[in-house]
């Protein structure tokens, strides 16, 4: 079993920055990808980006590419989502989620989920 806990959400002005963290515990060796997803009020959940747990290969949604960066601290089993130049449309609940095996980009069937952390970007 894998447990995921997010932290770092809050209220920021447009153009500002936030760093979210996701700490994994349990059988972390079972993780293949760790992804970040978000859900805006009244909208469906969408993919933000993901990182390969062992190799550090990252992918980003076009809407955040160049502004967001995913990185992993291997020693601490923590993945960070650095969000820069935030926009009001970035507002939503951000989740970290893990896949136990490789799956193509676009999958929403993650094996483990964190509880989510709220990010609000004001104009």
mmCIF file of C-alpha atoms in Angstrom:
data_model
loop_
_atom_site.group_PDB
_atom_site.id
_atom_site.type_symbol
_atom_site.label_atom_id
_atom_site.label_comp_id
_atom_site.label_asym_id
_atom_site.label_seq_id
_atom_site.Cartn_x
_atom_site.Cartn_y
_atom_site.Cartn_z
ATOM 1 C CA UNK A 1 0.000 0.000 0.000
ATOM 2 C CA UNK A 2 1.093 3.567 -0.761
ATOM 3 C CA UNK A 3 0.004 6.673 1.109
ATOM 4 C CA UNK A 4 0.245 10.160 -0.395
ATOM 5 C CA UNK A 5 -0.074 13.474 1.432
ATOM 6 C CA UNK A 6 -0.102 16.875 -0.283
ATOM 7 C CA UNK A 7 0.744 20.193 1.298
ATOM 8 C CA UNK A 8 1.485 23.767 0.302
ATOM 9 C CA UNK A 9 -1.799 25.047 -1.076
ATOM 10 C CA UNK A 10 -3.034 28.523 -0.370
ATOM 11 C CA UNK A 11 -4.134 31.863 -1.767
ATOM 12 C CA UNK A 12 -1.859 33.805 -4.113
ATOM 13 C CA UNK A 13 -2.205 36.669 -6.546
ATOM 14 C CA UNK A 14 -1.899 36.190 -10.267
ATOM 15 C CA UNK A 15 1.730 36.169 -11.287
ATOM 16 C CA UNK A 16 2.832 34.736 -7.975
ATOM 17 C CA UNK A 17 4.278 31.364 -7.096
ATOM 18 C CA UNK A 18 3.468 28.389 -4.919
ATOM 19 C CA UNK A 19 5.232 25.136 -4.224
ATOM 20 C CA UNK A 20 3.203 22.036 -3.506
ATOM 21 C CA UNK A 21 4.694 18.922 -1.973
ATOM 22 C CA UNK A 22 3.583 15.319 -2.058
ATOM 23 C CA UNK A 23 5.127 12.913 0.412
ATOM 24 C CA UNK A 24 4.824 9.207 -0.310
ATOM 25 C CA UNK A 25 5.055 6.470 2.277
ATOM 26 C CA UNK A 26 4.481 2.748 2.452
ATOM 27 C CA UNK A 27 5.580 0.568 -0.431
ATOM 28 C CA UNK A 28 6.943 3.427 -2.511
ATOM 29 C CA UNK A 29 8.983 1.010 -4.605
ATOM 30 C CA UNK A 30 5.678 0.054 -6.222
ATOM 31 C CA UNK A 31 5.280 3.527 -7.757
ATOM 32 C CA UNK A 32 6.013 3.879 -11.444
ATOM 33 C CA UNK A 33 4.627 7.370 -12.099
ATOM 34 C CA UNK A 34 3.571 10.087 -9.729
ATOM 35 C CA UNK A 35 1.201 12.589 -11.233
ATOM 36 C CA UNK A 36 -0.320 15.909 -10.353
ATOM 37 C CA UNK A 37 -3.924 16.555 -11.276
ATOM 38 C CA UNK A 38 -6.284 19.374 -10.467
ATOM 39 C CA UNK A 39 -9.981 20.034 -10.381
ATOM 40 C CA UNK A 40 -11.435 23.513 -10.704
ATOM 41 C CA UNK A 41 -14.831 24.303 -9.187
ATOM 42 C CA UNK A 42 -17.590 22.898 -11.352
ATOM 43 C CA UNK A 43 -15.169 21.301 -13.795
ATOM 44 C CA UNK A 44 -13.747 17.865 -14.404
ATOM 45 C CA UNK A 45 -10.384 16.804 -13.107
ATOM 46 C CA UNK A 46 -7.506 17.477 -15.483
ATOM 47 C CA UNK A 47 -3.941 16.338 -15.820
ATOM 48 C CA UNK A 48 -1.194 18.750 -14.797
ATOM 49 C CA UNK A 49 1.964 16.695 -15.102
ATOM 50 C CA UNK A 50 3.764 13.588 -13.945
ATOM 51 C CA UNK A 51 7.198 12.272 -13.156
ATOM 52 C CA UNK A 52 8.633 8.800 -13.519
ATOM 53 C CA UNK A 53 9.408 7.716 -9.981
ATOM 54 C CA UNK A 54 12.776 6.139 -10.677
ATOM 55 C CA UNK A 55 14.004 7.901 -13.787
ATOM 56 C CA UNK A 56 12.727 11.428 -13.208
ATOM 57 C CA UNK A 57 11.221 11.812 -16.673
ATOM 58 C CA UNK A 58 8.581 14.524 -16.633
ATOM 59 C CA UNK A 59 5.584 15.435 -18.764
ATOM 60 C CA UNK A 60 3.372 18.494 -18.527
ATOM 61 C CA UNK A 61 0.040 19.614 -19.806
ATOM 62 C CA UNK A 62 0.326 22.355 -22.401
ATOM 63 C CA UNK A 63 -1.546 24.736 -20.132
ATOM 64 C CA UNK A 64 1.227 24.667 -17.517
ATOM 65 C CA UNK A 65 4.328 23.877 -19.553
ATOM 66 C CA UNK A 66 7.019 26.460 -18.949
ATOM 67 C CA UNK A 67 5.396 27.641 -15.722
ATOM 68 C CA UNK A 68 5.235 24.494 -13.583
ATOM 69 C CA UNK A 69 8.079 22.156 -12.690
ATOM 70 C CA UNK A 70 7.872 18.717 -11.102
ATOM 71 C CA UNK A 71 10.855 17.369 -9.212
ATOM 72 C CA UNK A 72 11.566 14.561 -6.783
ATOM 73 C CA UNK A 73 13.620 14.391 -3.619
ATOM 74 C CA UNK A 74 14.513 10.705 -3.635
ATOM 75 C CA UNK A 75 15.860 10.615 -0.092
ATOM 76 C CA UNK A 76 12.643 12.042 1.334
ATOM 77 C CA UNK A 77 10.215 10.297 -1.042
ATOM 78 C CA UNK A 78 8.783 13.706 -1.806
ATOM 79 C CA UNK A 79 7.682 15.155 -5.126
ATOM 80 C CA UNK A 80 7.353 18.902 -5.527
ATOM 81 C CA UNK A 81 5.244 20.921 -7.903
ATOM 82 C CA UNK A 82 6.745 24.371 -8.320
ATOM 83 C CA UNK A 83 4.131 26.685 -9.805
ATOM 84 C CA UNK A 84 5.253 30.032 -11.189
ATOM 85 C CA UNK A 85 3.419 32.831 -12.968
ATOM 86 C CA UNK A 86 0.126 31.580 -11.625
ATOM 87 C CA UNK A 87 -3.089 32.496 -13.384
ATOM 88 C CA UNK A 88 -6.662 32.597 -12.073
ATOM 89 C CA UNK A 89 -7.475 29.581 -14.235
ATOM 90 C CA UNK A 90 -4.941 27.587 -12.213
ATOM 91 C CA UNK A 91 -7.349 27.686 -9.276
ATOM 92 C CA UNK A 92 -8.478 24.294 -8.066
ATOM 93 C CA UNK A 93 -7.859 21.384 -5.783
ATOM 94 C CA UNK A 94 -4.520 19.820 -6.609
ATOM 95 C CA UNK A 95 -4.004 16.113 -6.095
ATOM 96 C CA UNK A 96 -0.956 13.937 -6.261
ATOM 97 C CA UNK A 97 -1.601 10.423 -7.449
ATOM 98 C CA UNK A 98 0.521 7.403 -8.216
ATOM 99 C CA UNK A 99 0.489 4.684 -10.824
ATOM 100 C CA UNK A 100 1.935 1.288 -10.004
ATOM 101 C CA UNK A 101 2.847 0.505 -13.593
ATOM 102 C CA UNK A 102 3.432 2.300 -16.862
ATOM 103 C CA UNK A 103 0.368 3.665 -18.565
ATOM 104 C CA UNK A 104 0.022 6.001 -21.533
ATOM 105 C CA UNK A 105 -0.444 9.692 -20.948
ATOM 106 C CA UNK A 106 -4.080 10.540 -20.510
ATOM 107 C CA UNK A 107 -5.020 7.847 -18.050
ATOM 108 C CA UNK A 108 -7.045 8.918 -15.042
ATOM 109 C CA UNK A 109 -7.099 5.506 -13.390
ATOM 110 C CA UNK A 110 -4.487 6.114 -10.717
ATOM 111 C CA UNK A 111 -3.878 3.497 -8.070
ATOM 112 C CA UNK A 112 -3.304 5.801 -5.101
ATOM 113 C CA UNK A 113 -4.462 9.335 -4.359
ATOM 114 C CA UNK A 114 -3.636 12.046 -1.895
ATOM 115 C CA UNK A 115 -6.312 14.055 -0.143
ATOM 116 C CA UNK A 116 -5.838 17.185 -2.239
ATOM 117 C CA UNK A 117 -4.753 20.718 -1.419
ATOM 118 C CA UNK A 118 -6.572 23.869 -2.492
ATOM 119 C CA UNK A 119 -4.864 26.488 -4.631
ATOM 120 C CA UNK A 120 -6.660 29.783 -5.182
ATOM 121 C CA UNK A 121 -5.252 32.391 -7.560
ATOM 122 C CA UNK A 122 -6.796 35.831 -7.442
ATOM 123 C CA UNK A 123 -6.530 38.570 -10.039
#
